[in-house]
PDB file of C-alpha atoms in Angstrom:
ATOM      1  CA  MET A  22      40.277 -25.443  15.247  1.00 48.00           C
ATOM      2  CA  LYS A  23      42.582 -23.565  17.644  1.00 44.00           C
ATOM      3  CA  SER A  24      43.854 -21.382  14.836  1.00 48.00           C
ATOM      4  CA  ASN A  25      40.274 -20.416  13.968  1.00 50.00           C
ATOM      5  CA  ILE A  26      39.589 -19.441  17.589  1.00 43.00           C
ATOM      6  CA  CYS A  27      42.809 -17.441  17.803  1.00 46.00           C
ATOM      7  CA  GLU A  28      41.993 -15.707  14.552  1.00 48.00           C
ATOM      8  CA  ARG A  29      38.574 -14.695  15.909  1.00 47.00           C
ATOM      9  CA  LEU A  30      40.127 -13.352  19.115  1.00 41.00           C
ATOM     10  CA  GLN A  31      42.699 -11.359  17.186  1.00 50.00           C
ATOM     11  CA  ASN A  32      40.177 -10.128  14.613  1.00 54.00           C
ATOM     12  CA  PRO A  33      36.795  -9.808  16.346  1.00 53.00           C
ATOM     13  CA  GLY A  34      35.444  -7.990  13.291  1.00 54.00           C
ATOM     14  CA  ASN A  35      35.620 -11.261  11.385  1.00 59.00           C
ATOM     15  CA  GLU A  36      32.713 -12.698  13.412  1.00 57.00           C
ATOM     16  CA  GLY A  37      30.288 -10.681  11.329  1.00 59.00           C
ATOM     17  CA  ASN A  38      31.829 -12.076   8.163  1.00 67.00           C
ATOM     18  CA  VAL A  39      31.631 -15.625   9.519  1.00 58.00           C
ATOM     19  CA  LYS A  40      27.955 -15.110  10.341  1.00 57.00           C
ATOM     20  CA  LYS A  41      27.303 -13.826   6.830  1.00 63.00           C
ATOM     21  CA  MET A  42      29.096 -16.854   5.380  1.00 65.00           C
ATOM     22  CA  HIS A  43      26.867 -19.198   7.382  1.00 58.00           C
ATOM     23  CA  GLN A  44      23.770 -17.310   6.234  1.00 57.00           C
ATOM     24  CA  GLU A  45      24.869 -17.556   2.608  1.00 63.00           C
ATOM     25  CA  LYS A  46      25.517 -21.289   2.984  1.00 58.00           C
ATOM     26  CA  HIS A  47      22.077 -21.689   4.544  1.00 54.00           C
ATOM     27  CA  LYS A  48      20.440 -19.856   1.639  1.00 56.00           C
ATOM     28  CA  LYS A  49      22.328 -21.957  -0.903  1.00 57.00           C
ATOM     29  CA  ALA A  50      21.270 -25.130   0.926  1.00 56.00           C
ATOM     30  CA  LEU A  51      17.626 -24.044   0.781  1.00 54.00           C
ATOM     31  CA  LYS A  52      17.897 -23.392  -2.947  1.00 56.00           C
ATOM     32  CA  CYS A  53      19.036 -26.982  -3.426  1.00 57.00           C
ATOM     33  CA  LEU A  54      15.778 -28.234  -1.888  1.00 76.00           C
ATOM     34  CA  SER A  55      12.484 -28.407  -3.739  1.00 90.00           C
ATOM     35  CA  GLN A  56      10.417 -25.254  -3.527  1.00 94.00           C
ATOM     36  CA  ARG A  57       6.744 -24.583  -4.007  1.00 96.00           C
ATOM     37  CA  THR A  58       4.181 -21.821  -3.649  1.00 97.00           C
ATOM     38  CA  VAL A  59       1.580 -22.335  -0.931  1.00 97.00           C
ATOM     39  CA  ALA A  60      -1.376 -20.394   0.416  1.00 97.00           C
ATOM     40  CA  LEU A  61      -1.658 -19.950   4.177  1.00 96.00           C
ATOM     41  CA  LYS A  62      -4.866 -19.284   6.095  1.00 92.00           C
ATOM     42  CA  ILE A  63      -4.127 -16.966   9.014  1.00 92.00           C
ATOM     43  CA  SER A  64      -6.169 -15.599  11.920  1.00 87.00           C
ATOM     44  CA  TYR A  65      -5.020 -12.901  14.299  1.00 88.00           C
ATOM     45  CA  ASN A  66      -6.118 -10.388  16.888  1.00 86.00           C
ATOM     46  CA  GLY A  67      -4.860  -7.088  15.507  1.00 88.00           C
ATOM     47  CA  GLU A  68      -4.922  -5.143  18.761  1.00 85.00           C
ATOM     48  CA  GLY A  69      -1.408  -4.099  19.678  1.00 88.00           C
ATOM     49  CA  TYR A  70      -0.084  -4.503  16.132  1.00 93.00           C
ATOM     50  CA  SER A  71       0.664  -1.801  13.559  1.00 93.00           C
ATOM     51  CA  GLY A  72      -1.167  -3.582  10.765  1.00 91.00           C
ATOM     52  CA  VAL A  73      -0.217  -6.581   8.671  1.00 93.00           C
ATOM     53  CA  SER A  74       2.541  -5.103   6.481  1.00 91.00           C
ATOM     54  CA  PRO A  75       6.073  -5.447   7.928  1.00 89.00           C
ATOM     55  CA  GLN A  76       7.500  -2.103   9.089  1.00 89.00           C
ATOM     56  CA  ASN A  77      10.932  -1.429  10.521  1.00 88.00           C
ATOM     57  CA  GLY A  78      10.804  -0.670  14.226  1.00 87.00           C
ATOM     58  CA  ARG A  79       7.116  -1.559  14.582  1.00 91.00           C
ATOM     59  CA  LYS A  80       5.289  -4.611  15.859  1.00 94.00           C
ATOM     60  CA  THR A  81       3.315  -6.007  12.923  1.00 96.00           C
ATOM     61  CA  ILE A  82       1.526  -9.196  11.940  1.00 95.00           C
ATOM     62  CA  GLY A  83       3.678  -9.585   8.844  1.00 96.00           C
ATOM     63  CA  GLY A  84       6.869  -8.978  10.790  1.00 96.00           C
ATOM     64  CA  ASN A  85       6.064 -11.872  13.114  1.00 96.00           C
ATOM     65  CA  LEU A  86       5.147 -14.168  10.234  1.00 97.00           C
ATOM     66  CA  GLU A  87       8.332 -13.395   8.318  1.00 95.00           C
ATOM     67  CA  TYR A  88      10.358 -14.006  11.464  1.00 96.00           C
ATOM     68  CA  ALA A  89       8.673 -17.423  11.802  1.00 96.00           C
ATOM     69  CA  LEU A  90       9.399 -18.222   8.147  1.00 96.00           C
ATOM     70  CA  LYS A  91      13.083 -17.426   8.549  1.00 95.00           C
ATOM     71  CA  ALA A  92      13.382 -19.114  11.949  1.00 95.00           C
ATOM     72  CA  THR A  93      12.022 -22.376  10.549  1.00 94.00           C
ATOM     73  CA  GLY A  94      14.039 -22.046   7.347  1.00 93.00           C
ATOM     74  CA  LEU A  95      10.854 -22.450   5.313  1.00 95.00           C
ATOM     75  CA  GLY A  96      11.054 -19.181   3.402  1.00 95.00           C
ATOM     76  CA  GLU A  97      11.382 -15.431   3.677  1.00 93.00           C
ATOM     77  CA  LYS A  98       8.385 -13.372   2.559  1.00 95.00           C
ATOM     78  CA  LEU A  99       4.612 -13.501   2.193  1.00 97.00           C
ATOM     79  CA  VAL A 100       2.012 -11.616   0.175  1.00 97.00           C
ATOM     80  CA  TYR A 101      -1.375 -10.929   1.806  1.00 97.00           C
ATOM     81  CA  ALA A 102      -4.917 -10.790   0.450  1.00 96.00           C
ATOM     82  CA  GLY A 103      -5.660  -7.711   2.557  1.00 93.00           C
ATOM     83  CA  ARG A 104      -3.455  -5.030   4.069  1.00 87.00           C
ATOM     84  CA  THR A 105      -5.273  -4.520   7.361  1.00 89.00           C
ATOM     85  CA  ASP A 106      -4.602  -1.354   9.376  1.00 88.00           C
ATOM     86  CA  SER A 107      -3.415  -1.047  12.965  1.00 90.00           C
ATOM     87  CA  GLY A 108      -5.823  -2.749  15.353  1.00 89.00           C
ATOM     88  CA  VAL A 109      -7.788  -4.609  12.665  1.00 90.00           C
ATOM     89  CA  SER A 110      -8.168  -8.371  13.147  1.00 88.00           C
ATOM     90  CA  ALA A 111      -8.622 -11.251  10.713  1.00 89.00           C
ATOM     91  CA  ILE A 112     -10.382 -14.600  10.796  1.00 83.00           C
ATOM     92  CA  ASN A 113      -9.505 -15.973   7.357  1.00 85.00           C
ATOM     93  CA  MET A 114      -6.642 -13.911   5.985  1.00 93.00           C
ATOM     94  CA  VAL A 115      -4.949 -15.592   3.024  1.00 96.00           C
ATOM     95  CA  ALA A 116      -1.228 -15.190   2.399  1.00 97.00           C
ATOM     96  CA  SER A 117       1.032 -16.775  -0.189  1.00 98.00           C
ATOM     97  CA  GLY A 118       4.737 -17.330  -0.552  1.00 97.00           C
ATOM     98  CA  VAL A 119       7.487 -19.627  -1.768  1.00 97.00           C
ATOM     99  CA  VAL A 120       8.551 -22.244   0.791  1.00 96.00           C
ATOM    100  CA  ILE A 121      10.772 -25.300   0.798  1.00 95.00           C
ATOM    101  CA  SER A 122       9.228 -28.724   0.250  1.00 95.00           C
ATOM    102  CA  ARG A 123      10.165 -32.206   1.379  1.00 92.00           C
ATOM    103  CA  VAL A 124       8.600 -33.624  -1.796  1.00 91.00           C
ATOM    104  CA  LEU A 125      10.912 -34.027  -4.791  1.00 89.00           C
ATOM    105  CA  GLU A 126       8.300 -32.828  -7.282  1.00 91.00           C
ATOM    106  CA  PRO A 127       5.730 -30.804  -5.299  1.00 93.00           C
ATOM    107  CA  ASN A 128       2.118 -30.487  -6.334  1.00 92.00           C
ATOM    108  CA  ARG A 129       1.550 -27.259  -8.257  1.00 94.00           C
ATOM    109  CA  SER A 130      -2.225 -27.347  -8.621  1.00 95.00           C
ATOM    110  CA  TYR A 131      -5.238 -26.334  -6.520  1.00 95.00           C
ATOM    111  CA  VAL A 132      -6.154 -29.959  -5.756  1.00 94.00           C
ATOM    112  CA  ILE A 133      -4.746 -31.766  -2.708  1.00 94.00           C
ATOM    113  CA  THR A 134      -2.762 -34.897  -3.615  1.00 94.00           C
ATOM    114  CA  LYS A 135      -1.323 -37.773  -1.570  1.00 93.00           C
ATOM    115  CA  ASP A 136       2.092 -36.112  -1.582  1.00 93.00           C
ATOM    116  CA  ASP A 137       0.622 -33.039   0.106  1.00 93.00           C
ATOM    117  CA  HIS A 138      -0.123 -35.143   3.179  1.00 91.00           C
ATOM    118  CA  LYS A 139       3.585 -36.080   3.293  1.00 91.00           C
ATOM    119  CA  GLU A 140       4.565 -32.416   3.181  1.00 93.00           C
ATOM    120  CA  TYR A 141       6.005 -30.337   5.999  1.00 93.00           C
ATOM    121  CA  LYS A 142       3.410 -29.326   8.598  1.00 92.00           C
ATOM    122  CA  TYR A 143       3.730 -25.690   7.617  1.00 94.00           C
ATOM    123  CA  ASP A 144       1.049 -24.466  10.013  1.00 92.00           C
ATOM    124  CA  ILE A 145       2.444 -26.266  13.063  1.00 90.00           C
ATOM    125  CA  MET A 146       6.041 -25.293  12.286  1.00 93.00           C
ATOM    126  CA  LEU A 147       5.180 -21.604  11.926  1.00 94.00           C
ATOM    127  CA  ASN A 148       2.907 -21.532  14.975  1.00 91.00           C
ATOM    128  CA  ASN A 149       5.834 -22.699  17.108  1.00 91.00           C
ATOM    129  CA  TYR A 150       7.488 -19.330  16.417  1.00 95.00           C
ATOM    130  CA  LEU A 151       4.381 -17.123  16.516  1.00 93.00           C
ATOM    131  CA  PRO A 152       2.702 -15.368  19.469  1.00 91.00           C
ATOM    132  CA  SER A 153      -0.594 -16.871  20.629  1.00 84.00           C
ATOM    133  CA  ASP A 154      -2.684 -14.111  19.028  1.00 85.00           C
ATOM    134  CA  ILE A 155      -1.392 -14.959  15.532  1.00 90.00           C
ATOM    135  CA  ARG A 156      -2.217 -18.446  14.246  1.00 89.00           C
ATOM    136  CA  VAL A 157      -1.691 -20.192  10.933  1.00 91.00           C
ATOM    137  CA  ILE A 158      -4.884 -22.223  10.589  1.00 87.00           C
ATOM    138  CA  GLY A 159      -3.875 -24.278   7.565  1.00 90.00           C
ATOM    139  CA  TRP A 160      -2.151 -24.327   4.190  1.00 95.00           C
ATOM    140  CA  ALA A 161      -3.241 -25.085   0.630  1.00 96.00           C
ATOM    141  CA  PRO A 162      -1.424 -26.186  -2.532  1.00 97.00           C
ATOM    142  CA  VAL A 163      -1.530 -23.595  -5.322  1.00 97.00           C
ATOM    143  CA  PRO A 164       0.162 -23.058  -8.704  1.00 97.00           C
ATOM    144  CA  ASP A 165       3.367 -21.029  -8.820  1.00 96.00           C
ATOM    145  CA  THR A 166       1.437 -18.208 -10.514  1.00 97.00           C
ATOM    146  CA  PHE A 167      -0.857 -17.781  -7.494  1.00 98.00           C
ATOM    147  CA  ASN A 168      -0.601 -14.477  -5.638  1.00 98.00           C
ATOM    148  CA  ALA A 169      -2.759 -13.943  -2.547  1.00 97.00           C
ATOM    149  CA  ARG A 170      -3.183 -10.258  -3.357  1.00 96.00           C
ATOM    150  CA  PHE A 171      -3.429 -10.035  -7.132  1.00 97.00           C
ATOM    151  CA  THR A 172      -5.268 -13.319  -7.776  1.00 97.00           C
ATOM    152  CA  CYS A 173      -7.996 -12.357  -5.294  1.00 97.00           C
ATOM    153  CA  ILE A 174     -11.347 -11.384  -6.856  1.00 97.00           C
ATOM    154  CA  GLN A 175     -13.259 -10.490  -3.678  1.00 97.00           C
ATOM    155  CA  ARG A 176     -12.507  -9.474  -0.091  1.00 97.00           C
ATOM    156  CA  GLN A 177     -14.916  -9.490   2.827  1.00 95.00           C
ATOM    157  CA  TYR A 178     -14.918  -7.427   6.018  1.00 94.00           C
ATOM    158  CA  ARG A 179     -17.269  -7.283   8.989  1.00 91.00           C
ATOM    159  CA  TYR A 180     -17.644  -4.486  11.496  1.00 92.00           C
ATOM    160  CA  TYR A 181     -19.383  -5.344  14.773  1.00 88.00           C
ATOM    161  CA  PHE A 182     -21.437  -3.037  17.020  1.00 86.00           C
ATOM    162  CA  HIS A 183     -24.143  -3.286  19.670  1.00 84.00           C
ATOM    163  CA  LYS A 184     -27.752  -2.512  18.796  1.00 87.00           C
ATOM    164  CA  GLU A 185     -28.392   0.121  21.438  1.00 87.00           C
ATOM    165  CA  GLY A 186     -29.323   3.489  19.955  1.00 92.00           C
ATOM    166  CA  LEU A 187     -29.146   2.273  16.353  1.00 94.00           C
ATOM    167  CA  ASP A 188     -31.969   1.957  13.808  1.00 95.00           C
ATOM    168  CA  ILE A 189     -31.181  -0.984  11.531  1.00 96.00           C
ATOM    169  CA  ASN A 190     -33.570   0.230   8.822  1.00 96.00           C
ATOM    170  CA  GLU A 191     -31.837   3.605   8.622  1.00 96.00           C
ATOM    171  CA  MET A 192     -28.465   1.870   8.609  1.00 97.00           C
ATOM    172  CA  ASN A 193     -29.444  -0.444   5.766  1.00 96.00           C
ATOM    173  CA  GLN A 194     -30.821   2.459   3.740  1.00 96.00           C
ATOM    174  CA  ALA A 195     -27.521   4.285   4.187  1.00 96.00           C
ATOM    175  CA  ALA A 196     -25.588   1.128   3.306  1.00 97.00           C
ATOM    176  CA  SER A 197     -27.687   0.714   0.155  1.00 97.00           C
ATOM    177  CA  ARG A 198     -26.980   4.298  -0.929  1.00 96.00           C
ATOM    178  CA  ILE A 199     -23.259   3.827  -0.347  1.00 96.00           C
ATOM    179  CA  LYS A 200     -23.308   0.573  -2.331  1.00 96.00           C
ATOM    180  CA  ASP A 201     -24.463   2.523  -5.395  1.00 95.00           C
ATOM    181  CA  ILE A 202     -21.511   4.932  -5.213  1.00 95.00           C
ATOM    182  CA  ASN A 203     -18.842   4.526  -7.893  1.00 94.00           C
ATOM    183  CA  ASN A 204     -16.235   7.033  -6.702  1.00 95.00           C
ATOM    184  CA  PHE A 205     -15.135   6.663  -3.066  1.00 95.00           C
ATOM    185  CA  TYR A 206     -12.852   9.684  -2.884  1.00 93.00           C
ATOM    186  CA  TYR A 207     -14.541  10.970   0.286  1.00 93.00           C
ATOM    187  CA  PHE A 208     -14.571   7.487   1.808  1.00 94.00           C
ATOM    188  CA  SER A 209     -10.814   7.011   1.805  1.00 91.00           C
ATOM    189  CA  LYS A 210      -7.608   8.292   3.320  1.00 87.00           C
ATOM    190  CA  HIS A 211      -5.706  10.112   0.598  1.00 81.00           C
ATOM    191  CA  SER A 212      -2.376   8.467   1.363  1.00 70.00           C
ATOM    192  CA  ASP A 213      -1.555   7.677  -2.257  1.00 71.00           C
ATOM    193  CA  LYS A 214      -1.464  10.565  -4.745  1.00 72.00           C
ATOM    194  CA  ASN A 215      -1.723   8.146  -7.666  1.00 77.00           C
ATOM    195  CA  ALA A 216      -4.718   6.263  -6.271  1.00 80.00           C
ATOM    196  CA  ARG A 217      -7.819   5.703  -8.373  1.00 90.00           C
ATOM    197  CA  TYR A 218     -10.983   6.067  -6.338  1.00 93.00           C
ATOM    198  CA  GLU A 219     -13.375   4.081  -8.516  1.00 95.00           C
ATOM    199  CA  ARG A 220     -14.586   0.991  -6.677  1.00 95.00           C
ATOM    200  CA  LYS A 221     -17.610  -1.296  -6.880  1.00 96.00           C
ATOM    201  CA  LEU A 222     -19.137  -2.809  -3.758  1.00 97.00           C
ATOM    202  CA  ASP A 223     -20.539  -6.310  -4.241  1.00 97.00           C
ATOM    203  CA  GLU A 224     -22.347  -6.194  -0.915  1.00 97.00           C
ATOM    204  CA  CYS A 225     -22.942  -3.635   1.823  1.00 97.00           C
ATOM    205  CA  ARG A 226     -25.622  -4.422   4.407  1.00 96.00           C
ATOM    206  CA  ILE A 227     -26.322  -4.621   8.127  1.00 96.00           C
ATOM    207  CA  ILE A 228     -26.953  -8.073   9.615  1.00 92.00           C
ATOM    208  CA  ASP A 229     -28.918  -8.651  12.835  1.00 91.00           C
ATOM    209  CA  ASP A 230     -26.926 -11.258  14.778  1.00 82.00           C
ATOM    210  CA  GLY A 231     -28.707 -11.610  18.101  1.00 79.00           C
ATOM    211  CA  ASP A 232     -27.208  -9.185  20.612  1.00 77.00           C
ATOM    212  CA  ILE A 233     -25.186  -7.299  17.995  1.00 84.00           C
ATOM    213  CA  TYR A 234     -25.332  -5.898  14.473  1.00 89.00           C
ATOM    214  CA  TYR A 235     -22.534  -6.151  11.985  1.00 90.00           C
ATOM    215  CA  LEU A 236     -21.849  -4.528   8.648  1.00 94.00           C
ATOM    216  CA  ASP A 237     -21.090  -7.141   6.000  1.00 94.00           C
ATOM    217  CA  ILE A 238     -19.169  -5.586   3.125  1.00 97.00           C
ATOM    218  CA  LYS A 239     -17.599  -7.223   0.074  1.00 97.00           C
ATOM    219  CA  ALA A 240     -15.659  -5.893  -2.907  1.00 97.00           C
ATOM    220  CA  ARG A 241     -12.814  -6.818  -5.191  1.00 96.00           C
ATOM    221  CA  ALA A 242     -10.628  -4.148  -3.601  1.00 94.00           C
ATOM    222  CA  PHE A 243     -10.858  -1.410  -0.971  1.00 95.00           C
ATOM    223  CA  LEU A 244      -9.130   1.931  -0.552  1.00 92.00           C
ATOM    224  CA  HIS A 245      -7.151   2.902   2.546  1.00 90.00           C
ATOM    225  CA  ASN A 246      -9.602   3.390   5.475  1.00 91.00           C
ATOM    226  CA  MET A 247     -12.548   2.900   3.091  1.00 94.00           C
ATOM    227  CA  VAL A 248     -14.407   0.348   5.226  1.00 95.00           C
ATOM    228  CA  ARG A 249     -13.968   2.292   8.471  1.00 94.00           C
ATOM    229  CA  LYS A 250     -15.262   5.479   6.843  1.00 95.00           C
ATOM    230  CA  ILE A 251     -18.282   3.632   5.441  1.00 96.00           C
ATOM    231  CA  VAL A 252     -18.964   2.268   8.929  1.00 95.00           C
ATOM    232  CA  TRP A 253     -18.757   5.801  10.369  1.00 95.00           C
ATOM    233  CA  ALA A 254     -21.358   7.073   7.885  1.00 96.00           C
ATOM    234  CA  VAL A 255     -23.695   4.094   8.356  1.00 96.00           C
ATOM    235  CA  GLN A 256     -23.498   4.392  12.126  1.00 94.00           C
ATOM    236  CA  LYS A 257     -24.285   8.105  11.929  1.00 95.00           C
ATOM    237  CA  SER A 258     -27.413   7.276   9.935  1.00 95.00           C
ATOM    238  CA  GLY A 259     -28.366   4.606  12.468  1.00 95.00           C
ATOM    239  CA  LYS A 260     -28.303   7.271  15.185  1.00 95.00           C
ATOM    240  CA  GLY A 261     -30.476   9.586  13.106  1.00 95.00           C
ATOM    241  CA  GLU A 262     -27.645  12.077  12.640  1.00 94.00           C
ATOM    242  CA  GLU A 263     -26.748  13.898   9.446  1.00 91.00           C
ATOM    243  CA  TYR A 264     -23.215  14.266   8.133  1.00 90.00           C
ATOM    244  CA  ASP A 265     -21.315  16.153   5.468  1.00 91.00           C
ATOM    245  CA  ILE A 266     -20.159  13.842   2.654  1.00 88.00           C
ATOM    246  CA  GLN A 267     -16.945  15.879   2.409  1.00 89.00           C
ATOM    247  CA  ARG A 268     -16.196  15.421   6.120  1.00 91.00           C
ATOM    248  CA  ILE A 269     -16.438  11.673   6.630  1.00 93.00           C
ATOM    249  CA  GLY A 270     -14.913  10.496   9.896  1.00 92.00           C
ATOM    250  CA  THR A 271     -13.156   7.202  10.584  1.00 92.00           C
ATOM    251  CA  SER A 272     -14.491   4.548  12.961  1.00 90.00           C
ATOM    252  CA  GLU A 273     -12.265   2.744  15.438  1.00 87.00           C
ATOM    253  CA  PRO A 274     -10.374  -0.256  14.057  1.00 88.00           C
ATOM    254  CA  TYR A 275     -10.875  -2.838  16.809  1.00 83.00           C
ATOM    255  CA  PRO A 276     -14.345  -4.183  15.861  1.00 86.00           C
ATOM    256  CA  LEU A 277     -13.277  -4.519  12.197  1.00 89.00           C
ATOM    257  CA  VAL A 278     -12.420  -8.026  11.013  1.00 88.00           C
ATOM    258  CA  PHE A 279     -11.130  -9.327   7.693  1.00 90.00           C
ATOM    259  CA  CYS A 280     -13.363 -12.361   7.133  1.00 87.00           C
ATOM    260  CA  GLY A 281     -12.264 -13.914   3.883  1.00 89.00           C
ATOM    261  CA  ALA A 282     -10.908 -13.765   0.352  1.00 95.00           C
ATOM    262  CA  VAL A 283     -12.364 -15.319  -2.800  1.00 96.00           C
ATOM    263  CA  TYR A 284     -10.305 -16.619  -5.719  1.00 97.00           C
ATOM    264  CA  PRO A 285     -11.170 -17.851  -9.230  1.00 96.00           C
ATOM    265  CA  TYR A 286     -10.450 -21.396  -8.037  1.00 95.00           C
ATOM    266  CA  GLU A 287     -11.408 -22.758  -4.636  1.00 93.00           C
ATOM    267  CA  LEU A 288      -8.479 -23.191  -2.275  1.00 94.00           C
ATOM    268  CA  SER A 289      -8.321 -26.611  -0.588  1.00 93.00           C
ATOM    269  CA  PHE A 290      -6.818 -26.081   2.850  1.00 91.00           C
ATOM    270  CA  ILE A 291      -5.257 -28.743   5.029  1.00 89.00           C
ATOM    271  CA  ASN A 292      -6.540 -27.311   8.305  1.00 78.00           C
ATOM    272  CA  ASN A 293      -5.415 -27.385  11.889  1.00 63.00           C
ATOM    273  CA  LEU A 294      -9.007 -27.808  13.090  1.00 56.00           C
ATOM    274  CA  ARG A 295      -8.309 -27.500  16.798  1.00 56.00           C
ATOM    275  CA  CYS A 296      -6.407 -24.260  16.354  1.00 55.00           C
ATOM    276  CA  CYS A 297      -9.072 -22.924  13.991  1.00 53.00           C
ATOM    277  CA  SER A 298     -12.049 -23.556  16.277  1.00 54.00           C
ATOM    278  CA  GLU A 299     -10.369 -22.257  19.426  1.00 52.00           C
ATOM    279  CA  LEU A 300      -9.122 -19.008  17.902  1.00 55.00           C
ATOM    280  CA  ARG A 301     -12.270 -18.323  15.889  1.00 53.00           C
ATOM    281  CA  TYR A 302     -14.496 -18.683  18.954  1.00 48.00           C
ATOM    282  CA  ARG A 303     -12.256 -16.557  21.123  1.00 52.00           C
ATOM    283  CA  MET A 304     -11.938 -13.777  18.569  1.00 52.00           C
ATOM    284  CA  GLU A 305     -15.496 -13.617  17.272  1.00 49.00           C
ATOM    285  CA  ARG A 306     -17.366 -13.868  20.557  1.00 47.00           C
ATOM    286  CA  ASP A 307     -15.041 -12.852  23.381  1.00 47.00           C
ATOM    287  CA  GLN A 308     -12.515 -10.333  22.124  1.00 46.00           C
ATOM    288  CA  ILE A 309     -14.560  -8.614  19.434  1.00 46.00           C
ATOM    289  CA  ASN A 310     -17.676  -8.470  21.592  1.00 50.00           C
ATOM    290  CA  TYR A 311     -15.604  -6.977  24.402  1.00 46.00           C
ATOM    291  CA  LYS A 312     -14.207  -4.312  22.109  1.00 50.00           C
ATOM    292  CA  ILE A 313     -17.694  -3.039  21.370  1.00 49.00           C
ATOM    293  CA  SER A 314     -18.837  -2.942  24.975  1.00 48.00           C
ATOM    294  CA  ARG A 315     -20.846  -0.061  26.429  1.00 49.00           C
ATOM    295  CA  ASP A 316     -17.709   1.789  27.539  1.00 49.00           C
ATOM    296  CA  ARG A 317     -16.243   1.526  24.060  1.00 47.00           C
ATOM    297  CA  LEU A 318     -19.414   2.884  22.458  1.00 47.00           C
ATOM    298  CA  GLU A 319     -19.617   5.752  24.953  1.00 51.00           C
ATOM    299  CA  HIS A 320     -16.013   6.641  24.167  1.00 50.00           C
ATOM    300  CA  LEU A 321     -16.767   6.566  20.440  1.00 48.00           C
ATOM    301  CA  ALA A 322     -19.862   8.740  20.942  1.00 52.00           C
ATOM    302  CA  ASN A 323     -17.760  11.307  22.805  1.00 56.00           C
ATOM    303  CA  GLU A 324     -15.189  11.338  20.009  1.00 54.00           C
ATOM    304  CA  LEU A 325     -17.922  11.829  17.409  1.00 52.00           C
ATOM    305  CA  SER A 326     -19.444  14.712  19.363  1.00 55.00           C
ATOM    306  CA  LYS A 327     -16.009  16.373  19.504  1.00 55.00           C
ATOM    307  CA  GLU A 328     -15.726  16.090  15.730  1.00 48.00           C
ATOM    308  CA  VAL A 329     -19.169  17.637  15.256  1.00 44.00           C
ATOM    309  CA  ARG A 330     -18.296  20.572  17.528  1.00 49.00           C
ATOM    310  CA  SER A 331     -14.992  21.133  15.716  1.00 47.00           C
ATOM    311  CA  ASP A 332     -16.787  21.115  12.344  1.00 44.00           C
ATOM    312  CA  ARG A 333     -19.057  23.895  13.524  1.00 43.00           C
TER     313      ARG A 333
END
């Protein structure tokens, strides 16, 4: 023991090697355990985060989740049903990844079995290492071939706004016209030169929800900024304003929420009900409603007027 300490003092550079050795041993130990693919249901308030995808040097949803995975020793990486932008929130985001299991032969189907109730409490373990505005609501057994992104057949978003100054009939007419579009080149951010702009919207309509409206939009896949640009156009129509299809603006991200993902087979989640109800209420009614307050709308109106003046 003393010789090891002396060796470290004489060769401080070896500490990095020792740390790497421990990490390698830890990884080998994890490989000896049973592993399985699981789906996680995640909710988060996206304000203050640079989107869901992990990015070096930036605070992201995915970065926090991967940190929690590694800190618990459960796994390393996740794949997400939707790649939400900076400021966008989620109520029922689905992620998938390979994690360790305490069951010798883990369930690899979509149906919950008795052994699944003996499994690690994945949601509770991860939440212990996550900030309060990111919560794992539950987990579901899935086959090893399941991929939260590529297995998904439909994604749903909602964009919330107050009724004042908006004509819901005009908005729904605009939403209906947009739903019939096949090429969404002008409704996307051209961040990928190889992108294909053909998309089909399954649903695009305005819902009257008491004191607010929201745009309910569903599709198999969306382009970068596609939903926020659709919202911008629909909101323009609701105000009785015309716009140039080749100059579509982008709405603010904060009232936009990823609401769910649909898969060929229904996912059976083992839910943390208390966490789910508390976060859902807080996000849907308090935080989101606050983000679309009068001051927020006035700010947005000023930004839109600046864009109109610059176009002229």
